[in-house]
Amino acid sequence: MLFLKKIEAFGFKSFAEPTILNFDYEMTGVVGPNGSGKSNINDAIRWALGEQSSKSLRGDNMEDIVFSGSANHAPLNMAEVTLVFNNSQKKFASLEYDEVEITRRYFRLTKESEFYINKNRVRLKDIQDIALETGLTKSSLAIISQGTVSQFVESKPDERRELFDEAAGIAKYKKRKIESIRKLARTQENLDRLNDIINEIERKLPNLKNQAEKAKVYSEKFEQLKNIEIAILIKDIQIYEKKLAELNQEKLVLRNEISDLARITAAEESEFNEISRHNFKSEKEIIKLNDEFTSVIEKIGNLKVKKIAFENQQKNTSTGNEEFKASQLISETKKLNLNLTSEKEKLKNLNNSNLELQDSLKKTSTSLDELNESLGKLGRSIAKVESTLDDLKQKQASNDDLFDGVKNVLNNKHILPGVIGTIQDLISVEKEHEQAIGALILAALQNIVIDSGESAKEIIRFLKLNKAGYATFIPLSSIRPNFISDEQKFVIKKAKGFVGFGNDLVKIDAKYQKAIDYILGTTIVVNNFDEAREIAKLINYKHNIATLDGERILPNGAIVGGSRKLKISSLNNASRIQELEQELATLSENQSTVNQNIKELKKTSEQIREEISQKQSFIGAARKNIEIINIDIIEAREEYRIITGKDIDSQENISSSIEEEILELTKEIIASDNLKEELQQQLNVARSLKDKSLERQNLLNDSTNEKRKLLSALKDKDYELKRDAVLISEKLNTSSTRLVQNYGLTVEAASENNEIEITNEEITRRQIIDLSNEIKNLGNVNLDSIEAFQEENDRYQFYVSETNEVQMSIKNLEIAILNMDNQMVTQFKKVISEVNQTLPETFTALFGGGSAKLIYTDPEDLLNSGIDIQINPPGKKINNINLLSGGEKSMVALSVLFSILKVRPIPMVILDEVEAPLDQANVERFAKYLKVFTKNTQFIVVTHRTGTMENCQVLFGATMQSKGITKIVQIKLVDAKNLVEATG
Ligand code: ATP
């Protein structure tokens, strides 16, 4: 069977020119003189099949295989050999192709080889692997040189064994085993390295683990503490807020109570004082009346004394009893008539003044009604203003209309730096400018004025942390307001319709003017739209203009306008509150004036009533008097008629001067009595009023004393409430500050996130203390250690699992090696036993008799045992092979080699002058015997011996026609013989 079909060589050793050897016969002879390049064919085949040893290629280094030049030929830079094999019997078991073309190329410059299988670039290893598959390796029988033969006999049993290994097909196992062992060593190294790493990690891990566990405990406890403390803080804050609200409410009620009580007390005091003043006056009046009264009584007394004197005188001068009696009765009747007239006059006067008094009482009552009505009205107005004021104040305090961010900043003003207030809280605007300024400032109303950019940074950090919205800040220390240039201002001021510059029209504390200059520094307010357009043209549409109606012309000319009125209620909140407070003060003043008037009117009406009552009692008295006088007159008349028998002539003249005197005195007495009565009346009224006043004063005194006591108690209570409120505020502040400082949370954010419901407060508070102590007792904690431990532990686990894998692969490798060993022993034993079976026949064929046998040098260790040869050449008794002749040694070697070929045929064998030491007869025998194997094996035989040549089917002649360059041609046997003889 023909295995190697063709060799192509170019640039390899002496093949300076492209050389092709086609093999068409099973046994090809190659002949030629020494140094003609025959062995180079053999080298070319081995080189192409992956030979790496330059020594075995008979060179010092790989460059030596490239044609190095000759007298007529320049050296080459590249060597290339291609072998073409017939693979129809799949001798290259792993290759599918029927024909396999193996090429090796070498470049002198790069010192690199390239390998190809069927023109596909492959690795050296791929070539070596397929060479192994076919048995075409250097230690195999495929290439047998003369050196191989002698070496086989002379070499030590261990070295000799290699040939059998190759024949047994265990070379590939050996190679694999070497690879496996190498791999095992590498893996072991890996394992050692891994163990080193693991040891190192194991050293660090416990400490790290302890730290991490401690950190974990800390984190858990901290988280636990945080959760319950937040819950408790929220609860506390809620309680404090509720309590504070209650206290404030209580305080409000109390304050109202106090102010009501104080007001009433003051009113009472002033009434008391007023009464005192009045009493003083009435006392004086009473004294005066009393004096007058006394003098009238005195006067009456005198008059009466005088009258009695005259009456006595009259009694003495009268002549008879009857006459006297009659004249006395006349005089009496006259007196009575005088009295009657006087009483009637008095009654009339009393009735008149009573009517007048009734009338003024009515008038007073109407005025009182009117005053009460206006008091009611005032009360209603006050209530209305108070409620509007309350609404406004509440709105201002609650910040309800504000954006979230702004609201949160204002609500947490006490813990944030530099907050001054919103623009809308800081400014006020005249009513007529409201629409214009409103239109210009609307977007900035909720901007927050703060002291500096640093504060802004801090506040923004707070808003972010609490997800509490956003806000625009105007830091006073760093804003740079824009202004309209003085020249432009001069022109604008002169323009028609100019009202003012925005920043001048807004009132703000001078400290914050910069903020308004920043917002409105380049704004102009103008009367109406047409004038606004004129001014806009004048300043080339450079600044913001607004009309009093709120229309706007923006810089560059855009116009904003329409019928919508801006709702800018928040613009003037502060000034509206001030206005309303003013209004409330005026209303309250009016209220107290009306109250005072009412009080006075009531007093007047009381006085009138008193006078009326006095008048009425005097009217009754007068009436009674009239009645009595009338009876007296009737009685006197009756008596007179009895005495004189005639009626009294009331017109009768008075008979004597005494009578006249008496009558005159009677008149005076009556007049004085009337005066006395009048005075009595006035005194009664004055006294009664004074008594009532005193009574009222006493009452007031008691009530005021009572109220003062109450007021003092209420004030004490107020002080207590205030103190409690301060205390609770402080607690509230401490709790909310703790929330922000310890946990970075606002009360709102904390409440939103709180999930803990406190069931037993006492236990929870105890827990907080315990946890705080536990955390303190943990000492220094490295929070990074949790992650560090995790990473290190992951690394540890990774390396441990790597180690397991490596150990597993070591085990697998060891098993594989063991399997390979078993396989090798089995195959080795088999080949030795098979060779021993054929060896007698081969030996006999070459020696013409005798026997030989292969034996193990160490039957116990077949894997490593060397191989010895036991021989019995015909007719000789030789135990030591070294004692044989050179030819005999070759024969022994060849018989063993042939035996191997018999049991393990290989597709191709190159024999390089192996029969050289044999004599002619043995050469013949050898050559003939060779033919036996050509059925399974292709032979390429390099030879000098004619016996061999004669047995070859074809002969190639190697010549160096051109010095140093091998040329190979097919030649005839006779030419071959000539060629050999010529050189021999
Ligand atoms: P022998 O019959 O004596 O064994 P041979 O025919 O087998 O001889 P080889 O050994 O094949 O001869 O050839 C050796 C020849 O090849 C030598 O002449 C040597 O100069 C030549 N040669 C070897 N390497 C190179 C090379 N790199 N460049 C040129 N020629 C080389």
PDB file of C-alpha atoms in Angstrom, residues 758-859:
ATOM      1  CA  ILE A 758     -45.680  52.963  70.280  1.00  0.00           C
ATOM      2  CA  THR A 759     -47.745  50.769  72.548  1.00  0.00           C
ATOM      3  CA  ASN A 760     -45.897  51.101  75.796  1.00  0.00           C
ATOM      4  CA  GLU A 761     -44.128  54.394  76.072  1.00  0.00           C
ATOM      5  CA  GLU A 762     -42.277  53.606  79.243  1.00  0.00           C
ATOM      6  CA  ILE A 763     -40.771  50.448  77.790  1.00  0.00           C
ATOM      7  CA  THR A 764     -39.864  52.295  74.588  1.00  0.00           C
ATOM      8  CA  ARG A 765     -38.104  55.077  76.481  1.00  0.00           C
ATOM      9  CA  ARG A 766     -36.246  52.459  78.513  1.00  0.00           C
ATOM     10  CA  GLN A 767     -35.285  50.798  75.221  1.00  0.00           C
ATOM     11  CA  ILE A 768     -33.847  54.068  73.905  1.00  0.00           C
ATOM     12  CA  ILE A 769     -31.633  54.424  76.969  1.00  0.00           C
ATOM     13  CA  ASP A 770     -30.588  50.764  76.803  1.00  0.00           C
ATOM     14  CA  LEU A 771     -29.810  50.935  73.087  1.00  0.00           C
ATOM     15  CA  SER A 772     -27.864  54.174  73.508  1.00  0.00           C
ATOM     16  CA  ASN A 773     -25.793  52.549  76.249  1.00  0.00           C
ATOM     17  CA  GLU A 774     -25.283  49.414  74.211  1.00  0.00           C
ATOM     18  CA  ILE A 775     -24.094  51.489  71.248  1.00  0.00           C
ATOM     19  CA  LYS A 776     -21.758  53.448  73.519  1.00  0.00           C
ATOM     20  CA  ASN A 777     -20.385  50.227  74.961  1.00  0.00           C
ATOM     21  CA  LEU A 778     -19.549  48.959  71.475  1.00  0.00           C
ATOM     22  CA  GLY A 779     -16.668  51.466  71.392  1.00  0.00           C
ATOM     23  CA  ASN A 780     -14.962  52.211  68.097  1.00  0.00           C
ATOM     24  CA  VAL A 781     -16.878  50.844  65.136  1.00  0.00           C
ATOM     25  CA  ASN A 782     -15.625  50.649  61.588  1.00  0.00           C
ATOM     26  CA  LEU A 783     -18.725  50.714  59.380  1.00  0.00           C
ATOM     27  CA  ASP A 784     -16.661  50.090  56.254  1.00  0.00           C
ATOM     28  CA  SER A 785     -15.714  46.707  57.676  1.00  0.00           C
ATOM     29  CA  ILE A 786     -19.132  45.245  56.725  1.00  0.00           C
ATOM     30  CA  GLU A 787     -18.425  45.764  53.078  1.00  0.00           C
ATOM     31  CA  ALA A 788     -14.757  44.923  53.505  1.00  0.00           C
ATOM     32  CA  PHE A 789     -15.647  41.638  55.214  1.00  0.00           C
ATOM     33  CA  GLN A 790     -18.254  40.836  52.556  1.00  0.00           C
ATOM     34  CA  GLU A 791     -15.697  41.428  49.820  1.00  0.00           C
ATOM     35  CA  GLU A 792     -13.002  39.457  51.587  1.00  0.00           C
ATOM     36  CA  ASN A 793     -15.407  36.627  52.370  1.00  0.00           C
ATOM     37  CA  ASP A 794     -16.589  36.547  48.761  1.00  0.00           C
ATOM     38  CA  ARG A 795     -12.964  36.379  47.756  1.00  0.00           C
ATOM     39  CA  TYR A 796     -12.454  33.587  50.259  1.00  0.00           C
ATOM     40  CA  GLN A 797     -15.447  31.628  48.987  1.00  0.00           C
ATOM     41  CA  PHE A 798     -14.296  32.183  45.449  1.00  0.00           C
ATOM     42  CA  TYR A 799     -10.812  30.871  46.167  1.00  0.00           C
ATOM     43  CA  VAL A 800     -12.171  27.949  48.175  1.00  0.00           C
ATOM     44  CA  SER A 801     -14.410  26.924  45.294  1.00  0.00           C
ATOM     45  CA  GLU A 802     -11.493  27.486  42.915  1.00  0.00           C
ATOM     46  CA  THR A 803      -9.417  25.213  45.168  1.00  0.00           C
ATOM     47  CA  ASN A 804     -12.116  22.584  45.100  1.00  0.00           C
ATOM     48  CA  GLU A 805     -12.199  22.747  41.345  1.00  0.00           C
ATOM     49  CA  VAL A 806      -8.423  22.566  41.165  1.00  0.00           C
ATOM     50  CA  GLN A 807      -8.366  19.633  43.584  1.00  0.00           C
ATOM     51  CA  MET A 808     -11.009  17.978  41.483  1.00  0.00           C
ATOM     52  CA  SER A 809      -8.998  18.484  38.354  1.00  0.00           C
ATOM     53  CA  ILE A 810      -5.894  17.154  40.147  1.00  0.00           C
ATOM     54  CA  LYS A 811      -7.868  14.087  41.057  1.00  0.00           C
ATOM     55  CA  ASN A 812      -9.119  13.748  37.499  1.00  0.00           C
ATOM     56  CA  LEU A 813      -5.617  14.153  36.181  1.00  0.00           C
ATOM     57  CA  GLU A 814      -4.333  11.526  38.573  1.00  0.00           C
ATOM     58  CA  ILE A 815      -7.111   9.170  37.533  1.00  0.00           C
ATOM     59  CA  ALA A 816      -6.368   9.904  33.888  1.00  0.00           C
ATOM     60  CA  ILE A 817      -2.659   9.210  34.486  1.00  0.00           C
ATOM     61  CA  LEU A 818      -3.520   6.007  36.273  1.00  0.00           C
ATOM     62  CA  ASN A 819      -5.756   4.967  33.419  1.00  0.00           C
ATOM     63  CA  MET A 820      -3.053   5.825  30.981  1.00  0.00           C
ATOM     64  CA  ASP A 821      -0.557   3.776  32.988  1.00  0.00           C
ATOM     65  CA  ASN A 822      -2.906   0.822  32.975  1.00  0.00           C
ATOM     66  CA  GLN A 823      -3.523   1.216  29.301  1.00  0.00           C
ATOM     67  CA  MET A 824       0.193   1.508  28.617  1.00  0.00           C
ATOM     68  CA  VAL A 825       1.029  -1.588  30.647  1.00  0.00           C
ATOM     69  CA  THR A 826      -1.687  -3.548  28.879  1.00  0.00           C
ATOM     70  CA  GLN A 827      -0.636  -2.435  25.436  1.00  0.00           C
ATOM     71  CA  PHE A 828       3.080  -2.805  26.219  1.00  0.00           C
ATOM     72  CA  LYS A 829       2.635  -6.315  27.536  1.00  0.00           C
ATOM     73  CA  LYS A 830       0.610  -7.216  24.516  1.00  0.00           C
ATOM     74  CA  VAL A 831       3.126  -5.959  21.983  1.00  0.00           C
ATOM     75  CA  ILE A 832       6.048  -7.633  23.772  1.00  0.00           C
ATOM     76  CA  SER A 833       4.210 -10.898  23.895  1.00  0.00           C
ATOM     77  CA  GLU A 834       3.187 -10.614  20.233  1.00  0.00           C
ATOM     78  CA  VAL A 835       6.707  -9.693  19.144  1.00  0.00           C
ATOM     79  CA  ASN A 836       8.040 -12.655  21.143  1.00  0.00           C
ATOM     80  CA  GLN A 837       5.662 -14.845  19.214  1.00  0.00           C
ATOM     81  CA  THR A 838       6.936 -13.683  15.791  1.00  0.00           C
ATOM     82  CA  LEU A 839      10.553 -13.115  16.782  1.00  0.00           C
ATOM     83  CA  PRO A 840      11.656 -16.777  16.370  1.00  0.00           C
ATOM     84  CA  GLU A 841      10.459 -16.818  12.794  1.00  0.00           C
ATOM     85  CA  THR A 842      12.012 -13.426  11.872  1.00  0.00           C
ATOM     86  CA  PHE A 843      15.243 -14.307  13.627  1.00  0.00           C
ATOM     87  CA  THR A 844      15.420 -17.576  11.831  1.00  0.00           C
ATOM     88  CA  ALA A 845      14.689 -15.920   8.502  1.00  0.00           C
ATOM     89  CA  LEU A 846      17.582 -13.493   8.895  1.00  0.00           C
ATOM     90  CA  PHE A 847      20.045 -15.753  10.735  1.00  0.00           C
ATOM     91  CA  GLY A 848      19.054 -18.968   9.041  1.00  0.00           C
ATOM     92  CA  GLY A 849      18.313 -20.556  12.451  1.00  0.00           C
ATOM     93  CA  GLY A 850      18.683 -19.910  16.186  1.00  0.00           C
ATOM     94  CA  SER A 851      16.245 -18.105  18.376  1.00  0.00           C
ATOM     95  CA  ALA A 852      15.679 -14.864  20.251  1.00  0.00           C
ATOM     96  CA  LYS A 853      13.381 -13.584  22.945  1.00  0.00           C
ATOM     97  CA  LEU A 854      12.537 -10.261  24.522  1.00  0.00           C
ATOM     98  CA  ILE A 855      12.610 -10.165  28.296  1.00  0.00           C
ATOM     99  CA  TYR A 856      11.614  -7.576  30.891  1.00  0.00           C
ATOM    100  CA  THR A 857      14.391  -6.283  33.055  1.00  0.00           C
ATOM    101  CA  ASP A 858      11.819  -5.556  35.769  1.00  0.00           C
ATOM    102  CA  PRO A 859       8.770  -7.744  35.326  1.00  0.00           C
TER     103      PRO A 859
END
